[in-house]
Amino acid sequence: MYKITLSTKIILVASEGKNSSLLLSDTSHSKCLSMASNLLSIIEEAELANDGESRISITISIGLTEVNRNEKFEDVYKRVDKLLYTAKQNGRNRIECDLII
């Protein structure tokens, strides 16, 4: 697992698989959802060049949750991982969220 601090409020955590996590501190639920929606829009519109001629579309699935004070990392990870896979199962390019906004 790799940890990259992008700013004082955003930390990227990347695993060796295909999944990554962004940890946002002191960020409201609505701001988190807005950021996730913007990221989803950017990814949906992006196309990558494969061999110079063909284009590859990519998808993103997002699980969004809140970390409560004194909560174990393993519990948060299980919850957000379940949301992520729910997003994948429901068609990808989706956000699954358990936040009350």
PDB file of C-alpha atoms in Angstrom:
ATOM      1  CA  MET A   1       0.000   0.000   0.000  1.00  0.00           C
ATOM      2  CA  TYR A   2       1.283   3.464  -0.909  1.00  0.00           C
ATOM      3  CA  LYS A   3       0.446   6.795   0.714  1.00  0.00           C
ATOM      4  CA  ILE A   4       0.879  10.101  -1.103  1.00  0.00           C
ATOM      5  CA  THR A   5      -0.044  13.391   0.577  1.00  0.00           C
ATOM      6  CA  LEU A   6      -1.579  15.606  -2.113  1.00  0.00           C
ATOM      7  CA  SER A   7      -2.368  18.514   0.214  1.00  0.00           C
ATOM      8  CA  THR A   8      -3.005  19.173   3.890  1.00  0.00           C
ATOM      9  CA  LYS A   9      -6.560  17.858   3.424  1.00  0.00           C
ATOM     10  CA  ILE A  10      -6.186  15.156   0.752  1.00  0.00           C
ATOM     11  CA  ILE A  11      -4.223  11.901   1.006  1.00  0.00           C
ATOM     12  CA  LEU A  12      -4.138   9.304  -1.788  1.00  0.00           C
ATOM     13  CA  VAL A  13      -3.830   5.698  -0.663  1.00  0.00           C
ATOM     14  CA  ALA A  14      -3.151   3.236  -3.475  1.00  0.00           C
ATOM     15  CA  SER A  15      -3.089  -0.509  -3.101  1.00  0.00           C
ATOM     16  CA  GLU A  16      -1.241  -2.878  -5.401  1.00  0.00           C
ATOM     17  CA  GLY A  17      -4.521  -3.799  -7.115  1.00  0.00           C
ATOM     18  CA  LYS A  18      -6.787  -1.584  -9.192  1.00  0.00           C
ATOM     19  CA  ASN A  19      -8.392   0.239  -6.265  1.00  0.00           C
ATOM     20  CA  SER A  20      -7.247   3.501  -4.695  1.00  0.00           C
ATOM     21  CA  SER A  21      -8.639   5.649  -1.916  1.00  0.00           C
ATOM     22  CA  LEU A  22      -8.733   9.371  -1.285  1.00  0.00           C
ATOM     23  CA  LEU A  23      -8.894  10.424   2.343  1.00  0.00           C
ATOM     24  CA  LEU A  24     -10.390  13.893   2.793  1.00  0.00           C
ATOM     25  CA  SER A  25     -10.139  15.618   6.154  1.00  0.00           C
ATOM     26  CA  ASP A  26     -12.383  18.423   7.370  1.00  0.00           C
ATOM     27  CA  THR A  27     -14.564  18.141   4.269  1.00  0.00           C
ATOM     28  CA  SER A  28     -18.360  18.295   4.323  1.00  0.00           C
ATOM     29  CA  HIS A  29     -20.487  15.456   2.979  1.00  0.00           C
ATOM     30  CA  SER A  30     -21.800  17.642   0.159  1.00  0.00           C
ATOM     31  CA  LYS A  31     -18.258  18.692  -0.823  1.00  0.00           C
ATOM     32  CA  CYS A  32     -17.116  15.041  -0.866  1.00  0.00           C
ATOM     33  CA  LEU A  33     -20.054  14.068  -3.056  1.00  0.00           C
ATOM     34  CA  SER A  34     -19.411  17.042  -5.351  1.00  0.00           C
ATOM     35  CA  MET A  35     -15.730  16.090  -5.714  1.00  0.00           C
ATOM     36  CA  ALA A  36     -16.650  12.463  -6.433  1.00  0.00           C
ATOM     37  CA  SER A  37     -19.230  13.569  -9.030  1.00  0.00           C
ATOM     38  CA  ASN A  38     -16.692  15.823 -10.745  1.00  0.00           C
ATOM     39  CA  LEU A  39     -14.130  13.017 -10.837  1.00  0.00           C
ATOM     40  CA  LEU A  40     -16.729  10.650 -12.279  1.00  0.00           C
ATOM     41  CA  SER A  41     -17.584  13.163 -15.030  1.00  0.00           C
ATOM     42  CA  ILE A  42     -13.927  13.654 -15.944  1.00  0.00           C
ATOM     43  CA  ILE A  43     -13.291   9.904 -16.158  1.00  0.00           C
ATOM     44  CA  GLU A  44     -16.481   9.265 -18.167  1.00  0.00           C
ATOM     45  CA  GLU A  45     -15.413  11.808 -20.789  1.00  0.00           C
ATOM     46  CA  ALA A  46     -11.769  10.696 -20.960  1.00  0.00           C
ATOM     47  CA  GLU A  47     -10.424   8.462 -23.702  1.00  0.00           C
ATOM     48  CA  LEU A  48      -6.925   7.027 -23.741  1.00  0.00           C
ATOM     49  CA  ALA A  49      -4.961   6.336 -26.908  1.00  0.00           C
ATOM     50  CA  ASN A  50      -3.977   2.669 -27.116  1.00  0.00           C
ATOM     51  CA  ASP A  51      -1.696   2.279 -30.125  1.00  0.00           C
ATOM     52  CA  GLY A  52      -2.103   5.686 -31.689  1.00  0.00           C
ATOM     53  CA  GLU A  53      -5.246   4.703 -33.570  1.00  0.00           C
ATOM     54  CA  SER A  54      -7.719   3.058 -31.208  1.00  0.00           C
ATOM     55  CA  ARG A  55      -9.198   4.721 -28.146  1.00  0.00           C
ATOM     56  CA  ILE A  56      -9.881   3.112 -24.784  1.00  0.00           C
ATOM     57  CA  SER A  57     -12.699   4.307 -22.559  1.00  0.00           C
ATOM     58  CA  ILE A  58     -12.222   3.847 -18.842  1.00  0.00           C
ATOM     59  CA  THR A  59     -14.744   3.547 -16.037  1.00  0.00           C
ATOM     60  CA  ILE A  60     -14.743   4.462 -12.393  1.00  0.00           C
ATOM     61  CA  SER A  61     -16.722   3.151  -9.448  1.00  0.00           C
ATOM     62  CA  ILE A  62     -16.753   5.143  -6.223  1.00  0.00           C
ATOM     63  CA  GLY A  63     -17.654   4.163  -2.676  1.00  0.00           C
ATOM     64  CA  LEU A  64     -18.085   7.130  -0.359  1.00  0.00           C
ATOM     65  CA  THR A  65     -18.294   6.943   3.431  1.00  0.00           C
ATOM     66  CA  GLU A  66     -17.375   8.861   6.548  1.00  0.00           C
ATOM     67  CA  VAL A  67     -14.758   7.905   9.119  1.00  0.00           C
ATOM     68  CA  ASN A  68     -16.061   8.319  12.625  1.00  0.00           C
ATOM     69  CA  ARG A  69     -13.798   9.276  15.493  1.00  0.00           C
ATOM     70  CA  ASN A  70     -12.174   6.228  17.148  1.00  0.00           C
ATOM     71  CA  GLU A  71     -13.305   3.930  14.321  1.00  0.00           C
ATOM     72  CA  LYS A  72     -10.925   1.158  13.309  1.00  0.00           C
ATOM     73  CA  PHE A  73      -9.388   1.428   9.851  1.00  0.00           C
ATOM     74  CA  GLU A  74     -10.433  -2.155   9.073  1.00  0.00           C
ATOM     75  CA  ASP A  75     -14.092  -1.304   9.722  1.00  0.00           C
ATOM     76  CA  VAL A  76     -13.977   1.766   7.480  1.00  0.00           C
ATOM     77  CA  TYR A  77     -12.173  -0.168   4.757  1.00  0.00           C
ATOM     78  CA  LYS A  78     -14.756  -2.981   4.805  1.00  0.00           C
ATOM     79  CA  ARG A  79     -17.631  -0.497   4.600  1.00  0.00           C
ATOM     80  CA  VAL A  80     -16.212   1.551   1.735  1.00  0.00           C
ATOM     81  CA  ASP A  81     -15.045  -1.581  -0.105  1.00  0.00           C
ATOM     82  CA  LYS A  82     -18.611  -2.926   0.023  1.00  0.00           C
ATOM     83  CA  LEU A  83     -19.903   0.381  -1.397  1.00  0.00           C
ATOM     84  CA  LEU A  84     -17.280   0.277  -4.151  1.00  0.00           C
ATOM     85  CA  TYR A  85     -18.246  -3.216  -5.246  1.00  0.00           C
ATOM     86  CA  THR A  86     -21.932  -2.285  -5.103  1.00  0.00           C
ATOM     87  CA  ALA A  87     -21.141   0.544  -7.540  1.00  0.00           C
ATOM     88  CA  LYS A  88     -19.332  -1.912  -9.823  1.00  0.00           C
ATOM     89  CA  GLN A  89     -22.189  -4.414  -9.696  1.00  0.00           C
ATOM     90  CA  ASN A  90     -24.746  -1.707 -10.467  1.00  0.00           C
ATOM     91  CA  GLY A  91     -23.123  -0.773 -13.752  1.00  0.00           C
ATOM     92  CA  ARG A  92     -19.880   1.107 -13.081  1.00  0.00           C
ATOM     93  CA  ASN A  93     -19.437   4.860 -13.531  1.00  0.00           C
ATOM     94  CA  ARG A  94     -21.447   5.200 -10.336  1.00  0.00           C
ATOM     95  CA  ILE A  95     -21.117   6.561  -6.838  1.00  0.00           C
ATOM     96  CA  GLU A  96     -22.459   4.534  -3.923  1.00  0.00           C
ATOM     97  CA  CYS A  97     -22.650   6.561  -0.759  1.00  0.00           C
ATOM     98  CA  ASP A  98     -23.762   5.967   2.822  1.00  0.00           C
ATOM     99  CA  LEU A  99     -23.442   9.606   3.843  1.00  0.00           C
ATOM    100  CA  ILE A 100     -26.450  11.562   5.073  1.00  0.00           C
ATOM    101  CA  ILE A 101     -26.437  14.781   3.091  1.00  0.00           C
TER     102      ILE A 101
END
